[in-house]
Short mmCIF file of C-alpha atoms in Angstrom, two decimals:
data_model
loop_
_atom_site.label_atom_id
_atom_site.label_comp_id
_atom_site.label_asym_id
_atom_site.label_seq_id
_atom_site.Cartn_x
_atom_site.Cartn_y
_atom_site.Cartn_z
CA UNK A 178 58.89 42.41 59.80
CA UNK A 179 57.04 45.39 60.57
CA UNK A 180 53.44 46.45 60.44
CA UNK A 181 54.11 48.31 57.42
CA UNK A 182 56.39 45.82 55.69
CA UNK A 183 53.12 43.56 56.26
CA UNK A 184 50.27 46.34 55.07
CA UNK A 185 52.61 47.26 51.68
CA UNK A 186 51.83 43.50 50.42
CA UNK A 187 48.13 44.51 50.18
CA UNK A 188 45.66 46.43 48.37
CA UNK A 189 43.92 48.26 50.99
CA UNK A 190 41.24 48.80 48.96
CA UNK A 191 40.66 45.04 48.55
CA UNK A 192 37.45 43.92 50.19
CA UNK A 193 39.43 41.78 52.54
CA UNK A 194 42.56 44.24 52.94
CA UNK A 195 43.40 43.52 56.65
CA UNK A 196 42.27 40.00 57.02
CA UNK A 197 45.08 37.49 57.93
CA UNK A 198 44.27 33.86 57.22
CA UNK A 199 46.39 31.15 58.65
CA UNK A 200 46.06 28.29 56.23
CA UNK A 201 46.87 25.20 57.94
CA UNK A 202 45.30 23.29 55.07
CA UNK A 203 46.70 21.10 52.09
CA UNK A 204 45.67 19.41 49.27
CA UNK A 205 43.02 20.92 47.43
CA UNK A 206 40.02 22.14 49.35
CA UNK A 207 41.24 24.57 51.77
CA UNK A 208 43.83 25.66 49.37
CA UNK A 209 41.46 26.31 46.74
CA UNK A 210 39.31 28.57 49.56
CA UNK A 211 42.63 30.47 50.99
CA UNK A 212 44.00 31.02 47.18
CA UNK A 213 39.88 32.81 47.00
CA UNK A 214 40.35 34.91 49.86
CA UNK A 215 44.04 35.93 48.70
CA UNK A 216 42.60 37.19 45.51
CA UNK A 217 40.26 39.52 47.37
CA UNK A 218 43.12 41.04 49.40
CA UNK A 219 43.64 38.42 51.91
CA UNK A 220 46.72 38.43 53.23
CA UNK A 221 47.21 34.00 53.59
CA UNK A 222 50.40 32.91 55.49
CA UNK A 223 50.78 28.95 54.39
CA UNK A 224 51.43 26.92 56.97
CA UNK A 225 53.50 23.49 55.12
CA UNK A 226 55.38 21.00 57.13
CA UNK A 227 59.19 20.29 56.55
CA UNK A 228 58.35 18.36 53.55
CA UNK A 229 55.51 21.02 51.67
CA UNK A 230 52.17 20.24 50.76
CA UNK A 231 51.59 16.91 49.31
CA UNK A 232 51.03 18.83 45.83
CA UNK A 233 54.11 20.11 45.48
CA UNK A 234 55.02 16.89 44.74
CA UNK A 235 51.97 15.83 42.28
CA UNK A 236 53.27 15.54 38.78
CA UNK A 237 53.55 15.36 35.30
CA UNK A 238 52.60 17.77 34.73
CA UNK A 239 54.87 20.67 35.75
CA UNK A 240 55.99 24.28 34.72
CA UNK A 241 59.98 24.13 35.03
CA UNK A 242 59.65 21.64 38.08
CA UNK A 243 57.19 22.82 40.12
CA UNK A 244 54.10 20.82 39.91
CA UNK A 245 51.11 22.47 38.00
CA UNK A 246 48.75 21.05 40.46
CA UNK A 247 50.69 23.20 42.96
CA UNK A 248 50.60 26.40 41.06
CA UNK A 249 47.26 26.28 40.27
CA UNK A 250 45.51 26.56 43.99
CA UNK A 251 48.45 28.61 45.77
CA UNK A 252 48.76 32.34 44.43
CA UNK A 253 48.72 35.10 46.44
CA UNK A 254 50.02 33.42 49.34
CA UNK A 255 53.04 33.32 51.95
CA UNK A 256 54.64 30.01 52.95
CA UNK A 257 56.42 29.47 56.23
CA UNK A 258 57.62 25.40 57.11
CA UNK A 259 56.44 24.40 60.77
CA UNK A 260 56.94 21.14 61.77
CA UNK A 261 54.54 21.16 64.43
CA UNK A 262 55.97 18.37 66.51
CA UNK A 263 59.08 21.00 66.98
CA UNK A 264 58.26 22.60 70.02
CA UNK A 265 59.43 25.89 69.07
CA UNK A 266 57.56 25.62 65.66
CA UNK A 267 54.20 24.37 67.66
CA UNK A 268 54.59 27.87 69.45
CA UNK A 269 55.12 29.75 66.40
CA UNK A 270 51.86 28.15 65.05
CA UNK A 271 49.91 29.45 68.05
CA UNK A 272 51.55 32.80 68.17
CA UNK A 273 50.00 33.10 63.98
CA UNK A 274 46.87 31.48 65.34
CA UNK A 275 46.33 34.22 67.86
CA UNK A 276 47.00 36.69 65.23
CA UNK A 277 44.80 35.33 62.63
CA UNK A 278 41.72 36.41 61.69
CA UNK A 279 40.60 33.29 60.31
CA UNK A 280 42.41 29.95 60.46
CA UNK A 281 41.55 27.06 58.21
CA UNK A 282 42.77 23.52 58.61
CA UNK A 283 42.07 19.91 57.07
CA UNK A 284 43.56 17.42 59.42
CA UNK A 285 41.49 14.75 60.61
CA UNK A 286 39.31 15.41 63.40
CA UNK A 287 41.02 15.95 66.38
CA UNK A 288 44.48 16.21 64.72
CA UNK A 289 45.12 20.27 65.35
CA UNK A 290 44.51 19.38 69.34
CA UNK A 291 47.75 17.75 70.09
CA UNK A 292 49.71 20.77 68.70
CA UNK A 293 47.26 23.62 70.88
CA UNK A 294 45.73 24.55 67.57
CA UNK A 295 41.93 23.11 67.89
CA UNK A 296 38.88 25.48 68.46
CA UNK A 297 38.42 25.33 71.99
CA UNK A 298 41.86 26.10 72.70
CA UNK A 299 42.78 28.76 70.12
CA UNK A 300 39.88 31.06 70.96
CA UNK A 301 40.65 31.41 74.99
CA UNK A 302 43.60 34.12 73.24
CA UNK A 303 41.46 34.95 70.13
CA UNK A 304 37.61 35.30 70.65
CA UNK A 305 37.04 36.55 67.36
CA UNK A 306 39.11 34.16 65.00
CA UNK A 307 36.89 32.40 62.67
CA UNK A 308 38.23 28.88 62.69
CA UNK A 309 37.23 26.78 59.54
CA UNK A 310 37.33 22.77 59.70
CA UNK A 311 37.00 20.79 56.69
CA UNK A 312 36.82 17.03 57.08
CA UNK A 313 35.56 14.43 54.78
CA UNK A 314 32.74 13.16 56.72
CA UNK A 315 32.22 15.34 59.76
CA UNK A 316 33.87 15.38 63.64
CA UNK A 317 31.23 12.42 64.17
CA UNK A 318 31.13 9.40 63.58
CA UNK A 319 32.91 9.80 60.44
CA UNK A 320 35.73 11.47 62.18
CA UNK A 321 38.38 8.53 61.62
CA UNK A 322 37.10 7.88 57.95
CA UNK A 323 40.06 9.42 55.74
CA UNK A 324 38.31 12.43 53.43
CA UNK A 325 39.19 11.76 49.70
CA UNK A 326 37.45 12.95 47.07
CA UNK A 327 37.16 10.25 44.97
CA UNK A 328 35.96 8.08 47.91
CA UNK A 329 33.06 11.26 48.40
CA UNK A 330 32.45 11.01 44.68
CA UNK A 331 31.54 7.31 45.38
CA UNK A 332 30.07 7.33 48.66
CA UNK A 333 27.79 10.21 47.35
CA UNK A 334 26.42 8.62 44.61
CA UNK A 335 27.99 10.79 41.92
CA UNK A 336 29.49 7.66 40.27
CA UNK A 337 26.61 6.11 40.27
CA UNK A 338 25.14 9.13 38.26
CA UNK A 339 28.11 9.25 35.98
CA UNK A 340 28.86 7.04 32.22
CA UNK A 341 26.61 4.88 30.16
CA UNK A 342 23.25 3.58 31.78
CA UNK A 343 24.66 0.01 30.68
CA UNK A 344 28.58 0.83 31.84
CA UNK A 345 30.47 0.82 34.98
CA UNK A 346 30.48 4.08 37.15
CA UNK A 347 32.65 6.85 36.58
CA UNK A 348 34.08 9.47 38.60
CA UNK A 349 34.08 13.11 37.37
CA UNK A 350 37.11 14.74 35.63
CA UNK A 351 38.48 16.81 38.52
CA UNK A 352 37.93 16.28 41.82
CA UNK A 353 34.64 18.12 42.28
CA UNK A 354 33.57 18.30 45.60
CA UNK A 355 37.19 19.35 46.94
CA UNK A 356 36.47 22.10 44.70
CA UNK A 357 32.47 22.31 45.90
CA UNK A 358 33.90 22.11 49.82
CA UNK A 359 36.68 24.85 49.13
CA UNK A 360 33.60 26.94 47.72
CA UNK A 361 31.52 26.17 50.26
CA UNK A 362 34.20 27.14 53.02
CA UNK A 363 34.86 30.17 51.38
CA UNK A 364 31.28 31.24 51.99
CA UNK A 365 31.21 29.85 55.72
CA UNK A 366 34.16 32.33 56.44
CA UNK A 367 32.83 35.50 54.62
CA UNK A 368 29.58 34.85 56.67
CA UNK A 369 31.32 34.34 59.78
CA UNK A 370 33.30 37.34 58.93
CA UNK A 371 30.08 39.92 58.79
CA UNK A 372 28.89 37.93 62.11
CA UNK A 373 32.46 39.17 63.83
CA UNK A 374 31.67 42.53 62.45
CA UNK A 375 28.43 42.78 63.58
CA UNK A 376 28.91 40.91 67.06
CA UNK A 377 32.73 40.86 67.96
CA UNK A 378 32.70 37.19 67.86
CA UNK A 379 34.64 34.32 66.19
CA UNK A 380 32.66 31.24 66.15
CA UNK A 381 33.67 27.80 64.30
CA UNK A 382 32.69 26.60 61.00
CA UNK A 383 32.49 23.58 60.39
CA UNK A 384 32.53 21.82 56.16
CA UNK A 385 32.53 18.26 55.43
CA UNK A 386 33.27 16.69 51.65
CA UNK A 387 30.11 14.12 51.91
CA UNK A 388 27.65 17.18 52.68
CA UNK A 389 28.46 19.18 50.25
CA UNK A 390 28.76 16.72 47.77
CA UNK A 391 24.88 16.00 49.15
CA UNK A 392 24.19 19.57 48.18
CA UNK A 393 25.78 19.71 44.95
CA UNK A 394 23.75 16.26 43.53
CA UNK A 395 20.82 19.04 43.54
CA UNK A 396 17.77 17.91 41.41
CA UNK A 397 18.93 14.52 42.30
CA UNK A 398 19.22 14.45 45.60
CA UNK A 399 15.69 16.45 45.74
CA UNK A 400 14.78 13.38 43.66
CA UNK A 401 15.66 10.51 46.51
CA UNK A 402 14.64 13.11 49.42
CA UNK A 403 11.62 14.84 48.48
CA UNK A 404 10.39 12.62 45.64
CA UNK A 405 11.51 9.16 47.00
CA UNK A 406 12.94 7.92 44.03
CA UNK A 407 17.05 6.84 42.97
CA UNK A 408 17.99 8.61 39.86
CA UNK A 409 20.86 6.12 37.95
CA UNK A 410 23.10 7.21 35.55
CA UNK A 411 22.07 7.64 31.96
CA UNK A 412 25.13 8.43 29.79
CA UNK A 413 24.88 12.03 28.87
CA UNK A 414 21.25 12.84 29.38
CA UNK A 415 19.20 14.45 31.51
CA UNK A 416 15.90 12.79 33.54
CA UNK A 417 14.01 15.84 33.45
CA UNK A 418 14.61 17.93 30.15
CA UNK A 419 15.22 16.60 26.44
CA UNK A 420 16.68 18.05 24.45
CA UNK A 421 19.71 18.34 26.88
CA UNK A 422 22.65 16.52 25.66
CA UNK A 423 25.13 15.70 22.63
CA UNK A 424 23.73 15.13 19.49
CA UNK A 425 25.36 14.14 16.49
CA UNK A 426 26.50 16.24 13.39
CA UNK A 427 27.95 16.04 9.93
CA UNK A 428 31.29 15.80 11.37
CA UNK A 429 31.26 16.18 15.55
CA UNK A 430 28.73 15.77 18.30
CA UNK A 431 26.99 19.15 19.55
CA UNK A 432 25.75 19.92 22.84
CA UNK A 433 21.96 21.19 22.48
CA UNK A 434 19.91 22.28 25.85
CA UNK A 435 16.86 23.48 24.35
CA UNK A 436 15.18 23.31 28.20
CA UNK A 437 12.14 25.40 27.63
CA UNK A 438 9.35 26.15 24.67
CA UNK A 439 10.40 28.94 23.77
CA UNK A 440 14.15 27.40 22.72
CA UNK A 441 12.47 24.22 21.38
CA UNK A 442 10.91 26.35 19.07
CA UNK A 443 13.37 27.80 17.57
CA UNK A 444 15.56 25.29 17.13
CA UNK A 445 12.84 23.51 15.28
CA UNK A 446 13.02 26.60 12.86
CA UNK A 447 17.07 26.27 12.93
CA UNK A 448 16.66 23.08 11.85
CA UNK A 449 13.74 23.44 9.01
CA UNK A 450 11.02 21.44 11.20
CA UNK A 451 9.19 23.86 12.54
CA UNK A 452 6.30 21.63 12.23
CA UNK A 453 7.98 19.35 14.85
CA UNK A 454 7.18 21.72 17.25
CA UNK A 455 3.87 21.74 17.20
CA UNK A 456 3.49 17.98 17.58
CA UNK A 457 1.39 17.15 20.48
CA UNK A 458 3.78 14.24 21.30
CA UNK A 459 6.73 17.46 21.92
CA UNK A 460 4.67 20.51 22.60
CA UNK A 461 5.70 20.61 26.32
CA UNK A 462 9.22 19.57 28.24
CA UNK A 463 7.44 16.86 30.01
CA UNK A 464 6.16 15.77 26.28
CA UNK A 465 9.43 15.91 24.74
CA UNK A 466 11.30 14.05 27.93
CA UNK A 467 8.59 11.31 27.54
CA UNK A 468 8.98 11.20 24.19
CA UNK A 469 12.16 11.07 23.76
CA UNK A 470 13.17 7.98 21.63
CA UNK A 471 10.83 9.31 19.34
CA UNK A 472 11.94 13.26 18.81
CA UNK A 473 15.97 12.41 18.53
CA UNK A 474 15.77 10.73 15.46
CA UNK A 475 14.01 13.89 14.38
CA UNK A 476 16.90 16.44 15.51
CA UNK A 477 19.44 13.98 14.38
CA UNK A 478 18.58 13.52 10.70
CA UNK A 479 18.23 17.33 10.38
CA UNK A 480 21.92 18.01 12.06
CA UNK A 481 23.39 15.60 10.17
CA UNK A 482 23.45 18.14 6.93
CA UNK A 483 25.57 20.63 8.36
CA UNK A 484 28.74 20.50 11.05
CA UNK A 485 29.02 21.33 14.36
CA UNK A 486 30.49 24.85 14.28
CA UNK A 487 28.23 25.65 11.57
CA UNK A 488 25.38 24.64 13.47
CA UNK A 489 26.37 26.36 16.75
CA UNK A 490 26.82 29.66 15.09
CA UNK A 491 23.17 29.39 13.57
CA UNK A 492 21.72 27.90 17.37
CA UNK A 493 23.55 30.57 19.12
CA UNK A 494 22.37 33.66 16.74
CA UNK A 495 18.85 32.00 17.15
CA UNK A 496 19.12 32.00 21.33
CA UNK A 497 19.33 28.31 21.64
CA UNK A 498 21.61 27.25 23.95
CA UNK A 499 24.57 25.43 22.35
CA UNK A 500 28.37 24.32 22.10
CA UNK A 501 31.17 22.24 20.86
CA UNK A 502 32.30 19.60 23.05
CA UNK A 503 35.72 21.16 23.56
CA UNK A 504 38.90 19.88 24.85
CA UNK A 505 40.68 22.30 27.89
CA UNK A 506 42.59 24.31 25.47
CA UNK A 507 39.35 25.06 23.59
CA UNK A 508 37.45 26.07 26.65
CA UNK A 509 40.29 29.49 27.48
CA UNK A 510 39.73 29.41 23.09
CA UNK A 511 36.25 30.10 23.90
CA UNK A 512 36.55 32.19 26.93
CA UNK A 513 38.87 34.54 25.13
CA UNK A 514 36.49 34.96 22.55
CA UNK A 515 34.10 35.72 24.70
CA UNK A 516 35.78 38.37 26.23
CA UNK A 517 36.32 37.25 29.24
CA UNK A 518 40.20 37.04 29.41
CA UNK A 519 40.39 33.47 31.54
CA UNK A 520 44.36 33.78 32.12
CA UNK A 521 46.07 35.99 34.25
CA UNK A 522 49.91 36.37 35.00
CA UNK A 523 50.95 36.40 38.56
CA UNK A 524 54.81 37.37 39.74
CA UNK A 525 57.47 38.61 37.42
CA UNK A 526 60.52 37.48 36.06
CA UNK A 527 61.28 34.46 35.84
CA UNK A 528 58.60 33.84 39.04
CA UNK A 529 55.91 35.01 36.29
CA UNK A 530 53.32 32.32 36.42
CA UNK A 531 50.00 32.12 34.29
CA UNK A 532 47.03 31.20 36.34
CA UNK A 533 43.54 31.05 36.15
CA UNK A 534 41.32 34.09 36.41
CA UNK A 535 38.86 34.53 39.57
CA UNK A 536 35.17 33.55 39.05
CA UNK A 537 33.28 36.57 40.31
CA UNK A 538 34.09 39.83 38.97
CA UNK A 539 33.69 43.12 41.42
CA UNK A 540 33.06 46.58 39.94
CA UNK A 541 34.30 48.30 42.78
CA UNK A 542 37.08 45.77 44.24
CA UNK A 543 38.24 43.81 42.04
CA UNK A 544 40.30 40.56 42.22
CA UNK A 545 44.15 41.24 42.38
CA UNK A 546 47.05 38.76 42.09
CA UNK A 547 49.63 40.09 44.01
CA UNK A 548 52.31 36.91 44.64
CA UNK A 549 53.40 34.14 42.75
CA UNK A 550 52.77 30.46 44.65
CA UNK A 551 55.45 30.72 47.03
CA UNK A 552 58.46 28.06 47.28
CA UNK A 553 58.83 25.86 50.29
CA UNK A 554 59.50 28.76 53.52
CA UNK A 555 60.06 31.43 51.33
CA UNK A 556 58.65 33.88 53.58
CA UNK A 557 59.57 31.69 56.77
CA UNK A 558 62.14 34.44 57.95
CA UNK A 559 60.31 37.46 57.68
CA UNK A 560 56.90 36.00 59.25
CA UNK A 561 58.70 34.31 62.38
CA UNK A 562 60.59 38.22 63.19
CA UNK A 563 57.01 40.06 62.44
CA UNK A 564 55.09 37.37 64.67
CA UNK A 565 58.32 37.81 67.49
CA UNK A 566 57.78 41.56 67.73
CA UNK A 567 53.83 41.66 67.81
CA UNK A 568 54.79 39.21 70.84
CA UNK A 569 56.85 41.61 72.03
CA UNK A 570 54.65 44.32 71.58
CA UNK A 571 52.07 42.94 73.44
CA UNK A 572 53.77 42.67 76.32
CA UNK A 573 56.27 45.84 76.33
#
């Protein structure tokens, strides 16, 4: 493939036009941070072994019979099949890692060495690659302990934090700090990326699931660290802040996060108790939190009379924060009417594929979804014969 055939796949006016990422990663994490990149003009070659990534294969449910999983984390990238124990595909890996711009991997610790992919070994031919490593625990001790994130979600603590104060532990409804860690890689390598610009240099970062599930327990990990205390679950409440949680209506329960004064106040006048807000018992957060038991009977009698929609349109209009406790298809529902057009289609034909919109908008540069999730090698042909005659360049 030639440079050009390689440039015409991107947006050069992407904020990462001209960045290739080789995406040694699987699963979620490092998926979830390459499909990021690709978005903002990153062009991500995905490195699978004979088999695919492990999602491929994760299903119900699926679209056709790809796996939904699958489609959901992969857009915008190329896949090539190494199996790295080939030696002729182990030197096609290199010859991409020397390449690369940034390369991202999430084998255990140690795992990338035996094929002359880790750190040390990769930058003697590419100084300024930024080379991302996410583990579970760390390249520690920790190293051999198998990164999951359900196992993070209970080693953390989250569990602990999560159902009814008198119920078992739950974990959360996605896998939440494979999402947090992709995030939080994401950031590493656009950091490391104005570091190379500024210096030259490549440098390793480094992202383990148990830190930044640490990281992401905020207000409760600030609560064991800087205030010595260990928060436990307590259903949906909050420790700090009341009213912050579903309450019941006429018909379903509402979600009301009146966290300040100001908001308490005025849903006190939504609700025809304005009086209630100038008890002393709930004239301050602290008051209301402490008196708790005492103020939801208050709130509850009062939404009882109307429904929950009702109810949120009157909250809303009033600035108190509000909302129905939706189920997934109600959350795009809600999205769309908010303007903020949460689907996008990606590929055409019968590769069309609806996917998720990107988080952060850009006024400038924004987000673009050039390439379907690509099938198993699909681009396997054309990346080996571009990679052959940079080789070749390089040394004619």
């Amino acid at each position: 493939m030639s440079e050009n055939a390689r440039t015409t796949r991107q947006d050069t006016t992407a904020p990462l036009s001209g960045v290739l990422v080789a995406d040694f990663s699987r699963i979620l994490a490092g998926p979830y941070a390459t499909m990021l990149l690709a978005d903002l003009g990153a062009d991500v070659v995905k490195v699978e072994g004979p088999g695919g990534d492990d999602t491929r294969t994760w299903m119900p449910p699926t679209r056709g019979e790809v796996s939904t999983y699958y489609l959901g984390i992969n857009r915008g990238k190329r896949s090539i099949a190494l199996d790295l124990r080939d030696k002729d595909d182990a030197e096609v890996a290199r010859k991409l890692a020397r390449r690369a711009d940034v390369l991202i991997e999430n084998l255990k610790p140690g795992g990338m060495a035996k094929y002359g992919l880790d750190f040390e070994t990769v930058r003697r031919d590419n100084p300024a690659l930024i080379y991302t490593s996410i583990t579970g625990f760390g390249a520690g001790p920790g190293r051999d302990v198998p990164g999951y994130d359900l196992m993070v979600q209970a080693i953390s603590g989250l569990m602990s934090l999560t159902g009814d104060p008198d119920g078992p532990p739950y974990r959360a409804g996605i896998s939440v700090f494979d999402v947090m860690a992709g995030n939080h890689a994401a950031i590493g390598i656009l950091a490391a990326l104005r570091h190379r610009d500024a210096t030259g240099t490549g440098q390793l970062v480094e992202v383990n699931l148990l830190s930044s599930a640490l990281t992401g327990l905020v207000n409760h990990s600030s609560a064991y660290v800087a205030g010595g205390e260990v928060p436990y679950r307590m259903g949906n409440a909050h420790p700090s802040v009341f009213p912050y949680e579903p309450l019941p209506t006429a018909d379903n329960d509402l979600i009301v996060t009146a966290a300040n004064d100001g908001q308490f106040r005025r849903l006190c006048e939504v609700l025809g108790i304005p009086e209630v807000a100038d008890d002393p018992r709930f004239a301050r957060n602290a008051d209301r939190t402490a008196h708790r038991e005492q103020l939801r009977p208050l709130l509850v009698e009062r939404l009882a009379t109307r429904g929950a929609t009702e109810w949120f349109e009157a909250l809303v209009a009033a600035g108190v924060p509000s909302g129905p406790i939706n189920t997934i298809d109600g959350g795009f529902a809600m999205a769309e009417r908010f303007g903020l057009d949460p689907v996008v289609t990606v590929g055409e034909g019968d590769r069309a594929v609806p996917t998720t919109r990107h988080p952060v908008r850009f006024s400038a540069t924004p987000a673009a979804y050039r390439l379907p999730p690509p099938e198993l090698d699909e681009h396997g042909a054309e990346l080996r014969m571009w990679l052959d005659a940079q080789e070749e360049s390089d040394h004619g």
